Every structure is written in C-alpha cells, then in structure tokens.
XYZ file of N, CA and C in Angstrom:
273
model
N 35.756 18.786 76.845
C 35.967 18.962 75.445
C 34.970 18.066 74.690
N 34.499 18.449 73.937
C 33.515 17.885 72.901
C 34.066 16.822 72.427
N 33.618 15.464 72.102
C 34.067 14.644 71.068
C 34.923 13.823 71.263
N 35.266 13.920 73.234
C 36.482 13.264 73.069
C 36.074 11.586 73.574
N 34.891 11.459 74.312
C 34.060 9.881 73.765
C 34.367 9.281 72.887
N 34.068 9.791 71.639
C 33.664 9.492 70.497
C 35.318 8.885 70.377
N 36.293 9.746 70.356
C 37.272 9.174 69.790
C 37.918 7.931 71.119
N 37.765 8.289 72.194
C 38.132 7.245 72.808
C 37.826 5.826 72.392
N 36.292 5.920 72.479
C 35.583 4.768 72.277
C 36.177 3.687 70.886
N 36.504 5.269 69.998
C 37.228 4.202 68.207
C 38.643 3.572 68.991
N 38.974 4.553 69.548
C 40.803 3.974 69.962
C 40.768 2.920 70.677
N 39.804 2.728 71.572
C 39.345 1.131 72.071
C 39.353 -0.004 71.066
N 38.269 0.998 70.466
C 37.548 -0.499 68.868
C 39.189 -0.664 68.590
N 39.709 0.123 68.014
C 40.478 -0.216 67.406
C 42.098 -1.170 67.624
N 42.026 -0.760 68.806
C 42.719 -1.584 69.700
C 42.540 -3.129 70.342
N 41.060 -3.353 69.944
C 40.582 -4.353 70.429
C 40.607 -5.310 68.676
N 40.412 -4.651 67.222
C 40.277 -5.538 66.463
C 41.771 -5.406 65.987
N 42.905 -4.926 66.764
C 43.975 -5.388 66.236
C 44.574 -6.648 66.986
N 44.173 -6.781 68.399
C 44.138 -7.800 69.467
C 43.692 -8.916 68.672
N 42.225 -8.834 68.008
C 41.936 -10.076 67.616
C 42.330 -10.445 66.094
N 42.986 -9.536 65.610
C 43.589 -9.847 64.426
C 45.296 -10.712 64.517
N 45.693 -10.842 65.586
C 46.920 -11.073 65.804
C 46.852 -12.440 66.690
N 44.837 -12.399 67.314
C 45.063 -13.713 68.021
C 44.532 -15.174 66.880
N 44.937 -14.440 65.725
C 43.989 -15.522 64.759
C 44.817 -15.884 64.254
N 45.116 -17.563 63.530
C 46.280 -18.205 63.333
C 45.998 -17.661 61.841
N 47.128 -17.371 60.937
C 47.183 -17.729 59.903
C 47.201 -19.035 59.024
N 46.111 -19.404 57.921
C 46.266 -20.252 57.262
C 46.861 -20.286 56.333
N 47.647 -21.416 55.827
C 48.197 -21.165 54.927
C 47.434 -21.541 53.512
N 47.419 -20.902 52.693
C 46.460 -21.520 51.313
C 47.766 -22.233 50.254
N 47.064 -23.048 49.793
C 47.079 -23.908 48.898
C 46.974 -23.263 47.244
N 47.942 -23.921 46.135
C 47.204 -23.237 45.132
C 45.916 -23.667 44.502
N 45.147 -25.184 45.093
C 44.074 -25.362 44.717
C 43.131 -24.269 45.507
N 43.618 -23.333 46.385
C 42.537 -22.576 46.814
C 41.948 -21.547 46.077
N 43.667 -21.291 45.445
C 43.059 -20.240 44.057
C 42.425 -20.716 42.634
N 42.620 -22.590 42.655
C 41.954 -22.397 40.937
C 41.124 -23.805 41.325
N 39.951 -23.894 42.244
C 38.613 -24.843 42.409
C 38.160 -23.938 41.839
N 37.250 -24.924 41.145
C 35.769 -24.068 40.823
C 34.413 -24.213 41.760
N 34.845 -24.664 43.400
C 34.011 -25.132 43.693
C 33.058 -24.205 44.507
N 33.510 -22.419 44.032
C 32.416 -21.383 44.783
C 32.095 -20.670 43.325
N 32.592 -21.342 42.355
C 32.249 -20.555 40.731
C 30.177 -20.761 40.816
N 29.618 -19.967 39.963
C 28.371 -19.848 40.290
C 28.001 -21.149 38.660
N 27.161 -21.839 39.337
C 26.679 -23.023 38.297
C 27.379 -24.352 38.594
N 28.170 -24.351 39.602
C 29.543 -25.443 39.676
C 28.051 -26.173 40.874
N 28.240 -27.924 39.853
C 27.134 -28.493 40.710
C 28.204 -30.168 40.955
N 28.389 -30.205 41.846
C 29.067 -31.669 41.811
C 27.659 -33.087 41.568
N 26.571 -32.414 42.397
C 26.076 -33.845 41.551
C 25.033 -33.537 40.615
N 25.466 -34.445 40.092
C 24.711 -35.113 38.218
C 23.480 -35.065 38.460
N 22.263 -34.237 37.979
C 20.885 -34.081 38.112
C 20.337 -35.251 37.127
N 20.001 -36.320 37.065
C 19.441 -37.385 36.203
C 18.248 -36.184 35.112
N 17.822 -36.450 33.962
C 16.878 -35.923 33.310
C 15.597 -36.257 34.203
N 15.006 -36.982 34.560
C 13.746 -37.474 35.532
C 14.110 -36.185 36.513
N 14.961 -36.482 37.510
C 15.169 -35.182 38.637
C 15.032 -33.956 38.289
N 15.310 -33.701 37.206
C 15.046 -32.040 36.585
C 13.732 -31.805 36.319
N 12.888 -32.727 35.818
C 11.507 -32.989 34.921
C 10.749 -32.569 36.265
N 11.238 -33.486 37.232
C 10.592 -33.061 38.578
C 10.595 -31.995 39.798
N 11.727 -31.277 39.465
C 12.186 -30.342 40.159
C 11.178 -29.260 39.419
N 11.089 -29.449 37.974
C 10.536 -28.327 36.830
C 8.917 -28.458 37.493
N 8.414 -29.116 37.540
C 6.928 -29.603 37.819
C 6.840 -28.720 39.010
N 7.287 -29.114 40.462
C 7.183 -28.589 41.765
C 7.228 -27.309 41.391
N 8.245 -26.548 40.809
C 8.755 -25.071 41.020
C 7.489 -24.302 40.221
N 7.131 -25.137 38.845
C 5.769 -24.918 38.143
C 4.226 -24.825 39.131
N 4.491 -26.134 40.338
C 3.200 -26.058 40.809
C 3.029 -25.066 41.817
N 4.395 -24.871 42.358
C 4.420 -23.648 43.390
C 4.249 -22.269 42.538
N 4.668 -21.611 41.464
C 4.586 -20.232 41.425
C 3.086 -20.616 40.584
N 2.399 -21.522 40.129
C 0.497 -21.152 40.175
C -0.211 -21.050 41.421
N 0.342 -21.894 42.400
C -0.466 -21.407 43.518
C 0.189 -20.063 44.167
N 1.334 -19.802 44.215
C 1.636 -18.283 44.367
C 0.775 -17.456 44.004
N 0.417 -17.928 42.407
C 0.113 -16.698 41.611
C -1.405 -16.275 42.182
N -2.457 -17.724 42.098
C -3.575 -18.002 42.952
C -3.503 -16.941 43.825
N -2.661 -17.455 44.706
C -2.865 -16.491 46.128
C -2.759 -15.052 45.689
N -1.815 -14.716 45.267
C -1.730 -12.939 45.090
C -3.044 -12.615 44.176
N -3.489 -13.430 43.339
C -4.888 -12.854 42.436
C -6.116 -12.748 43.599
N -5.887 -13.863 44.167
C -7.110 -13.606 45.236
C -7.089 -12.256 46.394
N -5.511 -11.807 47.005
C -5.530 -10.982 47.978
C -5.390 -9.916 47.085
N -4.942 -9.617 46.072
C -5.791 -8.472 44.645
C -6.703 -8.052 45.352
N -7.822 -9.166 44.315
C -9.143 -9.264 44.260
C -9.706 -8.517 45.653
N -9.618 -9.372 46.717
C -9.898 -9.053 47.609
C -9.889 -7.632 48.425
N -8.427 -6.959 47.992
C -7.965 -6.027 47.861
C -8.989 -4.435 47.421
N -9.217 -4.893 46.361
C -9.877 -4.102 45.335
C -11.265 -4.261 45.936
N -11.685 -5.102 46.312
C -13.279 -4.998 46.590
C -12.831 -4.156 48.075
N -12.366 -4.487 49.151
C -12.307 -3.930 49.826
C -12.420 -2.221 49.968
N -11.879 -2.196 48.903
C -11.124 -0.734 48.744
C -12.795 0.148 48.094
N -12.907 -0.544 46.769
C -14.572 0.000 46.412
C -15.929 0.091 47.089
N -15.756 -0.801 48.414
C -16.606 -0.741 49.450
C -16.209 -0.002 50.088
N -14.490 0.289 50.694
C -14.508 1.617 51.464
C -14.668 2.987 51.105
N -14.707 3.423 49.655
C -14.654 4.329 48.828
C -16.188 4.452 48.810
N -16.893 3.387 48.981
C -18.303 3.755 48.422
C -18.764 4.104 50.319
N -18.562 4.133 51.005
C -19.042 4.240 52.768
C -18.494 5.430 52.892
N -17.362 6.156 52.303
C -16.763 7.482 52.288
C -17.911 8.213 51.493
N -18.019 8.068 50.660
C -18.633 9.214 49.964
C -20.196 9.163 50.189
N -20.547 8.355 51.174
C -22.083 8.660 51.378
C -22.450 9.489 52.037
C-alpha cells in the first residue's frame, strides 16, 4: 500500500516527542517571570557613561567608512571589469 512509510514514520515521531515531552520536569514560574523587563527590547542594565557612547559612536562611524571604502572599490572594480569584458566581446 502506498504511503504507509510515510505515516508510520510520523506515528514514531510522534510517539517519540510525546516520550520526551513527559520526560521534561515542569518548571514552575514565578510572577516575576511574567512582569521583568529583562527580555523587553532596549532594557540595558548597565549605565553607558556619555564618554562610552561618544566612543562606541566613533568605532561604528569608523567601521561603516571603511565598509563603504570597500564596496566603492569592489564597484569600481566591478564596472571596469565588466567594460573590459564587454569591450573583448564585441571585437
């Protein structure tokens, strides 16, 4: 009979993630589990000094010019490549 793999194989799976659903202890939660803010997005426990930011701002500044560097050059590079292969085609 056609198909009957297929379903064996789920009735396994499925038998096997109810096994491991039953071998897992339950935790119990807390009501601070429901009201931390400590997976809220922006939630920073430590205090960035003004200097640490100034400097964090600088690095992230010096990295996306040399990013930018690089992608203008493999452009560039790009483009000449391409007008030299365009110009060897059509000769």
């Amino acid at each position: 009979m056609a198909g009957e793999g297929v379903m064996s194989h789920a009735i396994q799976s499925l038998k096997f993630n109810r096994s491991q659903k039953r071998s897992q202890r339950r935790e119990k939660l807390s009501f601070g589990d429901y009201h931390s803010n400590v997976n809220e997005i922006g939630h920073d426990p430590i205090k960035a000094t003004p200097e640490l930011l100034e400097e964090i701002r600088n690095r992230l500044q010096n990295e996306n010019k040399q990013r930018r560097k690089r992608l203008l050059f493999f452009l560039g590079a790009f483009v000449l490549i391409s007008v030299m292969f365009f110009y060897i085609i059509s000769k």
